[in-house]
Coordinates of C-alpha atoms in Angstrom, one line a residue:
Chain A
M1242 CA 23.6 6.3 55.8
I1243 CA 25.6 4.8 53.4
D1244 CA 27.7 1.5 53.7
V1245 CA 31.5 2.2 52.0
L1246 CA 33.0 -1.0 50.9
Y1247 CA 37.0 -1.2 50.4
F1248 CA 38.7 -3.9 48.0
A1249 CA 42.4 -5.1 47.9
W1250 CA 44.9 -2.9 48.6
V1251 CA 42.2 -0.2 49.4
R1252 CA 40.8 -2.6 52.3
E1253 CA 44.5 -3.0 53.4
R1254 CA 45.8 0.5 53.3
I1255 CA 42.5 1.4 55.3
G1256 CA 42.7 -1.3 57.7
L1257 CA 38.9 -2.4 57.1
P1258 CA 36.8 -4.2 54.5
K1259 CA 33.2 -2.3 55.3
E1260 CA 32.0 1.0 57.5
R1261 CA 29.1 2.8 57.7
L1262 CA 29.0 6.2 57.4
E1263 CA 26.5 9.5 57.7
T1264 CA 27.6 11.5 55.2
S1265 CA 26.1 14.8 53.3
A1266 CA 28.2 14.0 50.3
S1267 CA 26.3 14.6 46.9
T1268 CA 29.1 13.1 45.1
V1269 CA 31.2 10.4 45.1
A1270 CA 34.4 12.9 44.7
D1271 CA 32.7 14.9 47.6
L1272 CA 32.7 11.4 49.6
V1273 CA 36.1 11.1 48.5
E1274 CA 37.4 14.3 50.0
E1275 CA 35.5 13.6 53.2
L1276 CA 37.3 10.5 53.7
R1277 CA 40.7 12.3 53.0
G1278 CA 40.2 14.3 55.6
R1279 CA 39.2 11.7 58.2
E1280 CA 42.7 10.1 58.8
E1281 CA 46.2 9.6 57.2
R1282 CA 45.0 6.4 56.3
Y1283 CA 42.3 7.6 54.1
A1284 CA 44.2 10.3 52.6
L1285 CA 47.1 7.7 51.6
A1286 CA 44.6 5.3 50.2
F1287 CA 42.9 8.1 48.1
S1288 CA 46.0 10.3 47.2
D1289 CA 45.7 8.9 43.5
L1290 CA 42.2 8.8 42.0
S1291 CA 43.6 7.6 38.8
A1292 CA 44.8 4.3 40.4
L1293 CA 41.4 3.7 42.2
R1294 CA 37.5 2.9 40.4
V1295 CA 34.3 3.3 42.2
A1296 CA 30.9 1.5 42.0
I1297 CA 27.4 2.2 43.4
D1298 CA 25.1 -0.3 44.6
Q1299 CA 27.1 -2.5 42.5
E1300 CA 27.4 -0.8 39.1
L1301 CA 30.7 0.7 38.2
A1302 CA 30.6 4.7 38.1
D1303 CA 32.6 7.7 37.9
F1304 CA 33.9 10.0 40.7
D1305 CA 31.5 13.0 39.4
A1306 CA 28.5 10.7 39.8
S1307 CA 25.9 11.4 42.4
L1308 CA 25.4 9.6 45.6
S1309 CA 21.3 10.6 46.1
G1310 CA 19.7 7.0 46.7
A1311 CA 22.6 5.0 47.1
R1312 CA 23.0 2.5 49.6
E1313 CA 26.6 1.0 48.7
V1314 CA 29.3 2.5 47.9
A1315 CA 32.8 0.8 46.6
F1316 CA 36.4 1.5 46.3
F1317 CA 39.1 -0.6 45.1
P1318 CA 41.7 -1.2 42.4
P1319 CA 41.5 -1.6 38.6
M1320 CA 40.0 -5.0 38.4
T1321 CA 41.9 -8.5 37.6
G1322 CA 39.8 -11.4 36.8
G1323 CA 40.2 -13.9 34.5
Chain B
M143 CA 24.0 -19.0 30.5
E144 CA 25.3 -20.3 33.6
I145 CA 28.0 -18.2 35.9
R146 CA 29.4 -19.6 38.8
V147 CA 31.7 -18.0 41.3
Q148 CA 33.2 -20.6 43.7
A149 CA 35.8 -21.1 46.0
E150 CA 36.1 -24.9 45.5
A151 CA 38.0 -26.6 42.7
F152 CA 36.5 -27.7 39.5
R153 CA 37.5 -29.8 36.5
S154 CA 37.3 -28.3 33.6
G155 CA 37.4 -31.5 31.2
K156 CA 34.6 -32.7 33.0
E157 CA 32.7 -28.9 33.4
L158 CA 33.1 -29.1 29.5
E159 CA 31.6 -32.6 28.9
A160 CA 28.5 -31.5 30.7
F161 CA 28.1 -28.4 29.5
T162 CA 28.0 -30.1 25.9
A163 CA 26.3 -32.4 26.9
R164 CA 23.0 -30.1 28.1
T165 CA 23.5 -27.6 25.6
R166 CA 21.3 -28.6 22.4
G167 CA 21.7 -27.2 18.6
A168 CA 25.3 -26.7 18.6
G169 CA 27.9 -27.6 16.3
A170 CA 30.9 -25.6 18.2
V171 CA 31.6 -25.4 21.6
V172 CA 34.8 -23.4 22.5
S173 CA 36.5 -23.5 26.1
F174 CA 39.1 -21.3 27.5
S175 CA 40.8 -22.2 30.8
G176 CA 42.9 -19.9 32.9
I177 CA 45.5 -21.8 35.4
V178 CA 47.6 -19.9 38.2
R179 CA 51.3 -19.5 36.2
D180 CA 54.4 -19.5 38.6
D181 CA 57.0 -17.4 36.4
S182 CA 58.9 -17.2 38.8
G183 CA 59.2 -20.3 40.4
E184 CA 58.8 -19.0 43.8
L185 CA 54.7 -18.4 44.1
S186 CA 53.4 -20.6 47.4
E187 CA 49.6 -19.1 46.1
M188 CA 47.5 -16.6 44.7
V189 CA 44.8 -15.1 46.5
I190 CA 41.9 -13.9 45.1
E191 CA 39.5 -11.4 46.5
H192 CA 36.0 -10.5 44.8
Y193 CA 33.3 -8.4 45.5
P194 CA 30.4 -10.8 46.3
G195 CA 27.3 -9.6 45.0
M196 CA 28.5 -7.2 42.2
T197 CA 30.6 -10.2 40.7
E198 CA 27.6 -12.3 39.9
K199 CA 25.8 -9.3 38.6
A200 CA 28.8 -8.0 36.4
L201 CA 29.2 -11.7 35.2
E202 CA 25.7 -12.1 34.3
Q203 CA 26.0 -8.6 32.7
I204 CA 29.0 -9.4 30.3
A205 CA 27.4 -12.6 29.7
A206 CA 24.1 -11.3 28.5
Q207 CA 26.0 -8.8 26.2
A208 CA 27.5 -11.9 25.0
V209 CA 23.9 -13.4 24.2
S210 CA 22.8 -10.5 22.7
R211 CA 25.6 -9.9 20.0
W212 CA 26.4 -13.4 18.8
S213 CA 24.2 -16.5 18.3
L214 CA 24.7 -18.8 21.1
A215 CA 23.4 -22.0 22.2
G216 CA 24.8 -21.4 25.6
A217 CA 27.6 -20.0 27.8
L218 CA 29.3 -21.5 30.9
V219 CA 31.5 -19.2 33.1
I220 CA 33.3 -20.5 36.2
H221 CA 35.3 -18.1 38.4
R222 CA 37.1 -19.4 41.5
Y223 CA 38.2 -17.0 44.8
G224 CA 40.3 -17.6 47.6
S225 CA 43.6 -19.4 47.7
L226 CA 45.0 -21.3 44.9
K227 CA 48.1 -23.1 44.1
P228 CA 50.3 -22.6 40.9
G229 CA 48.6 -25.1 38.3
E230 CA 45.2 -24.9 39.6
Q231 CA 42.4 -23.3 37.3
I232 CA 41.2 -20.0 38.3
M233 CA 38.6 -20.0 35.9
M234 CA 37.0 -21.3 32.7
V235 CA 34.8 -19.8 29.9
A236 CA 32.7 -22.1 27.2
T237 CA 30.8 -20.9 24.6
A238 CA 28.3 -23.1 22.2
A239 CA 27.0 -22.1 18.9
R240 CA 25.9 -23.1 15.6
H241 CA 29.2 -22.2 14.1
R242 CA 32.6 -21.9 15.4
K243 CA 33.0 -18.1 14.9
D244 CA 30.2 -17.3 17.2
A245 CA 31.6 -19.3 19.7
F246 CA 35.2 -18.2 19.3
E247 CA 34.4 -14.2 19.1
A248 CA 32.1 -14.8 22.1
A249 CA 34.4 -16.5 24.3
E250 CA 37.2 -14.0 23.9
F251 CA 34.2 -11.1 24.1
L252 CA 33.7 -12.9 28.1
M253 CA 37.4 -13.6 28.6
D254 CA 38.6 -9.9 27.8
Y255 CA 35.4 -8.0 29.6
L256 CA 35.8 -10.4 33.0
K257 CA 39.7 -9.2 33.3
S258 CA 38.6 -5.9 34.0
R259 CA 34.9 -5.4 34.2
A260 CA 34.6 -8.1 37.0
P261 CA 35.2 -7.3 40.3
F262 CA 38.2 -9.9 40.9
W263 CA 41.7 -8.8 42.3
K264 CA 44.8 -11.2 42.4
K265 CA 47.3 -11.2 45.0
E266 CA 50.6 -13.3 44.6
R267 CA 52.0 -14.8 47.6
N268 CA 56.1 -15.6 47.6
R269 CA 58.9 -16.0 49.8
D270 CA 59.5 -12.8 49.7
G271 CA 56.2 -11.2 50.8
D272 CA 53.1 -10.2 49.2
S273 CA 52.0 -8.1 45.9
W274 CA 48.6 -7.3 44.7
V275 CA 48.9 -8.4 40.5
S276 CA 48.5 -4.8 38.6
A277 CA 45.8 -4.2 35.7
K278 CA 47.5 -4.1 32.4
D279 CA 47.1 -0.9 30.0
S280 CA 46.8 -3.9 27.4
D281 CA 43.6 -5.5 29.1
E282 CA 41.7 -2.2 29.0
S283 CA 42.9 -1.6 25.6
A284 CA 41.5 -5.3 24.7
L285 CA 38.0 -3.6 25.2
D286 CA 38.1 -1.7 22.4
R287 CA 37.9 -4.2 19.6
W288 CA 34.3 -4.6 20.3

């Protein structure tokens, strides 16, 4: 089981901030493929990966990063702090 | 070094005074405050979302990097989330060092990194509706100089 979190417009597009998923995905990219196949709103949110960032267990990661041992994955747009 | 992520408003003058008072051995203190700007005159509020847990971690890592690169007597980062009105303070950074160069550079480094590496997202609420503030390419390229 893995917690998947969404922030900012990704959260709005998918319609929820967090969900717990059973997944066999071995990388972030695999997980994205799985999510895209679920429903239109996911396909829409994940249509352009260059507009998205990902964090694994609260550390920024790449889309080809492994999910082995990961408890939490978060998807969000580029950050706008400051 | 001190990191605070909070919904409550703060007064940067008061914070700066307290930071200066408790920081020993500094000959230079630099501070920066970020304020909600309303260019169009139509902004009703800015809503800042963040990623609780990761935000604190990211800010601590950024501050730790600053402390390892410059000779600092102290560093302070305060960043708000939630609903802010035009003119309100979003965040502040303060650095203290023996000499001004370290304090200035470390403050700029902290600002550059927390703009694009701390998980905050800004949404502007106008009369016409809501829009997410998009990240600028220049925010990303600002990291290259470090």
